[in-house]
């Protein structure tokens, strides 16, 4: 039966009247999706869509990207520089010139009194690469502190460190296209559907075309674990044991590729002898994966025509994160799975431009993967920047996670935070409060004036966000992609690029140096410095990048002048024999003894605390917490707890509970689910004054990355649920 | 026309090559032949007269969900809300989930659900304003918020929670199938955005590439019998014996090994403790329905007893009519019914659009109820007026009108609650309760008048007998209802669970009050003129009726889709409102707003409507397009 009305009103469907679509690269995670942002005839931002012809996302976007255009007029944005003498006073508005001169004076005072390194700079993975490059030039060339690092220490430092230790350089060797070729994929502590939904979709597309085993290592039954052919529900913090055991089976059963190992690696003997301590029977007792499964997985991986590993924070955020990365590299090297289509060791990066900061920010080094420890590198950069090479430190200074303890101990007196929110993101929030309160001078440069860390700032600099400015990002698969300016930043906010230039002018030395006014010109400098290096971008230009929907490095000026266009995708590193970045071209196989230094559950604190990401939120929620259409899926913090454990404790679904660790406590709402084992809870990390009040964050000896995912807690029920609800609400303003 | 981009990816395009003739329910997939006058019409999307060139334009389309693949990433919901510019608290598509198994053998089954553009759209049939149209184009069921007056009845009858009643705007809106995209051969926005390759869309019964199943059931999805929904599923990868819901609904899904299908059964999430929950029971948006239904039933009951009693020359009723209390009685009846109607109208999202309530006499029991009750109201007013003037003939004529329209109104009031998607209501007891309350409360009103004017004990005894009949009918209904609910599965049984736990004490008290009323009324037969006895009885009866009717609205559990932990979780929504979390708009929970009667808007409509248009509009209530194929 059909029903119709004789007189129908015209069908009304929302027409946003998009007059112009501006190209950008998503500013959330490192997948690097191409977005077009719509503006109407008045120039008002009205919508967004994925770019159909972009190889990365092929028209798709995740929930965050779909609403990214709403960021431009979200709540809490800063619009004027704010200043105060002490943190117990209120802020007052100031001008940019006064803010810049005040900041330079304070930096100078602190450095005069306490030494050059007493002023520290902690940057981010959120800025555009040209901005990172400029900040590096300013910090290394003018401010001259050696305590300069990025918050990427919290997410990617272990991958960086592991790549450097194995291959002689940072730089993920694989690409997304590898899914379409691989014969086996192991995902180590990586939950693509929640963390990198577009990469998950690429994987799903590949799996629908051609079936191959998907093995997921995760203590929690994540959505990816549920999709896996084999799910290894590992004991937290024991990945290295499992990796060593896999290597044991492969080597001892002769499944390794001896020819490849001889031609491309050194260290097989030491590795072979070390992994003898990790026979599957012994390893099973430590890592919680039975010995048959260990053997099975090792054989599948080694026998697959090609095999690849991806990993994210499950590996990186661990006391042996760097070792975990090296062990994954070991696994791929002994099975000859590096630099091949479908055979790779691919770290799935975190922030939109974590890669850009690694390549060009001079954090912990000099631009273009150059090292402070290398005299030629210092010489070359000093010459190019017109800075006395002797002004550069001879080795890297403190990592981000060591900068804060140095504030605690009084070595560092001043700090400049750029687009990072340690009050929410660092482990042990209460310690962080005390640390930040100790500073003589804290500058917070952020798009949001309500960023929690601003509570401790003496100077707040309002920055433009994402497509309010122009420049490039580099994604997980080394693709340089461009963000075009869509709209103006609110009020007097400035692009970080302009802020760095403004500050540089305050320093006498800047007169001899070049601080170009346009990002494009900074990009030209980077191109020059990249020539002949691993991350060679000399063939690229902003316009070509947009035309190609992003270009993977390396793409050289020789290729460009030959008229050779960059491929749409599928570019890999280390594809030729012995092309690794050590002097002999050989990768290092490294023996990795496992020392269990985790805070494991005991009688007093009987639960593992696991942390992680939700698809609808980004980092510390300063962006996504303001947008109803992302925030509504998880507006308040919650805890996944096993229903059986909840029953033992008398906790009901939806009740507030108090979690307590040796550091502090947190109030969360209980979500009962068999997704977690009986002795583990999972709490998302996005919320202020929540899970990081509990985390320990032991530091990895190589990468200095904190182990967020392994701590022990106990849980108390809260009698007064109303008071708990009130408390939970008060702890966050958005 | 919607813009197709030069780099539009292949997956965004519709793919149907061949189509079947009939769907799984036996209905024709072809919705308009070339000869049909529905053929070749523009959809006039935003006034654009262009005609879509989709070759399958007149075929029933539907969504396809491969639930095995859904990862719950919210991309579909986001793409939909982005396209339709929906605020956080409104979503045409929602993803909920059920879960099963024991760690690590755990399964979460995500279900993404929007409108199913049903063959038998109960929303369309139920809507009193005729805001809904089922189009021959794609079989899309579209709703026009400009017509809607925000009664929310479509949200009651839809088994899938597709229509969204916006408490801020006071109107309903829903999935529009992205017909603008379909016109140019593109799939809906949600489908194109899917990151799990779970959602698809096409001519119904067509199975997408690389998919095998074409089912109409998965755990958590209500039976397809009610509306013949145009959605098909694949879900074969895992199946745990029991799938539970994370939201507050006391339901879970149990696998029937015989047919492999899942049955909704009670999940006693909150134990078996009895609670009071007075606030949740009495202070709700539905309290206007409580007042309206009780007031109407009382007055219709009183009117029938009075008028019919006089027509049939029953001495008791003749005595009341000839007493001094007759006129005050009529005035009181007018006041009570006016208040009931006022409460009903003001609960609408747009009370000034009240006149649209009659538009769907053809299909909607709501329209018929409103028509019946309104006619009765007019008859009562006229009867009062003519009685005052002693115009007996005129009074008799309108009394007859009242005698017919009153019961018709109450009958359709009963019919409108017989909603298949609301098993707690879909029971004969709803009818017995409405009749019983007409008798009980009607007699009570007449007794009040009788007592005021000092009519004899014989009259009061007759009223007591009427009341006892009503009370017995109510008791029989409740016993039957309780027995049926207990033995049922699904949402009906879940309502029974809440009746005995969440509202356990009010339920027991209402039962006690009903029993007391029976004893009291029987006892009063011994001394019918006891003022104290009547006073006590009046209090007991009114309290009983109020609690009972409030329970009727508070306990109904619709057959909706499972929610998530926060989103579409009634328990969390209630918590957010109580705690004040909902004050932050980005939490996505909105409070019910106070409604204003916008006279200016009504006047403007009256002014803008020509006499001819008004006539056409009235004509269309009785004559309108209904095409049987």
XYZ file of C-alpha atoms in Angstrom, chain A residues 5 9-10 12, chain B residues 90 92 123-124 126-133 142-156 163-174 345 347-360 366-367 370 595-596 598 601 605 617:
67
model
C -0.978 13.412 -0.062
C 5.080 20.656 0.620
C 8.375 20.577 -1.241
C 13.150 20.193 2.624
C 19.060 14.658 17.745
C 18.451 10.226 12.687
C 4.228 6.419 11.885
C 2.377 7.622 8.810
C -0.550 7.136 13.404
C 0.386 10.743 12.754
C -2.720 12.889 13.338
C -1.374 15.815 11.299
C -0.431 13.842 8.209
C 3.103 15.086 8.375
C 4.222 11.778 6.871
C 4.225 10.688 3.262
C 9.411 11.309 4.759
C 8.142 13.541 7.489
C 7.547 17.260 7.242
C 8.396 19.139 10.463
C 6.466 22.147 9.163
C 3.248 20.170 9.420
C 4.055 18.319 12.661
C 2.587 19.698 15.892
C 4.900 17.723 18.132
C 2.544 15.217 19.766
C 5.181 12.516 19.495
C 2.693 9.749 18.674
C 4.913 8.565 15.795
C 7.700 8.063 18.327
C 5.343 5.830 20.288
C 11.310 9.552 14.457
C 13.108 11.977 16.749
C 11.011 14.278 18.925
C 13.092 17.362 19.606
C 12.212 18.699 23.064
C 13.785 22.037 22.175
C 12.023 22.694 18.879
C 8.878 20.815 19.838
C 8.720 18.938 16.563
C 9.645 15.614 15.079
C 12.197 15.066 12.360
C 13.671 11.908 10.920
C -3.064 20.604 23.992
C 1.780 19.162 26.038
C 2.104 19.414 22.259
C 5.380 20.718 20.949
C 3.441 23.342 19.029
C 0.096 23.801 20.826
C -0.993 26.571 18.444
C -1.125 24.001 15.677
C -3.838 22.072 17.551
C -6.270 22.272 14.633
C -4.072 19.885 12.656
C -5.069 17.088 14.983
C -7.981 16.122 12.708
C -6.019 15.859 9.469
C -5.559 12.110 9.502
C -5.312 9.906 17.407
C -7.184 12.022 14.889
C -9.364 14.079 19.003
C 5.367 25.021 25.702
C 3.895 28.325 24.694
C 1.932 31.141 19.964
C 1.632 32.250 14.694
C -1.754 31.185 9.636
C -7.713 21.501 3.410
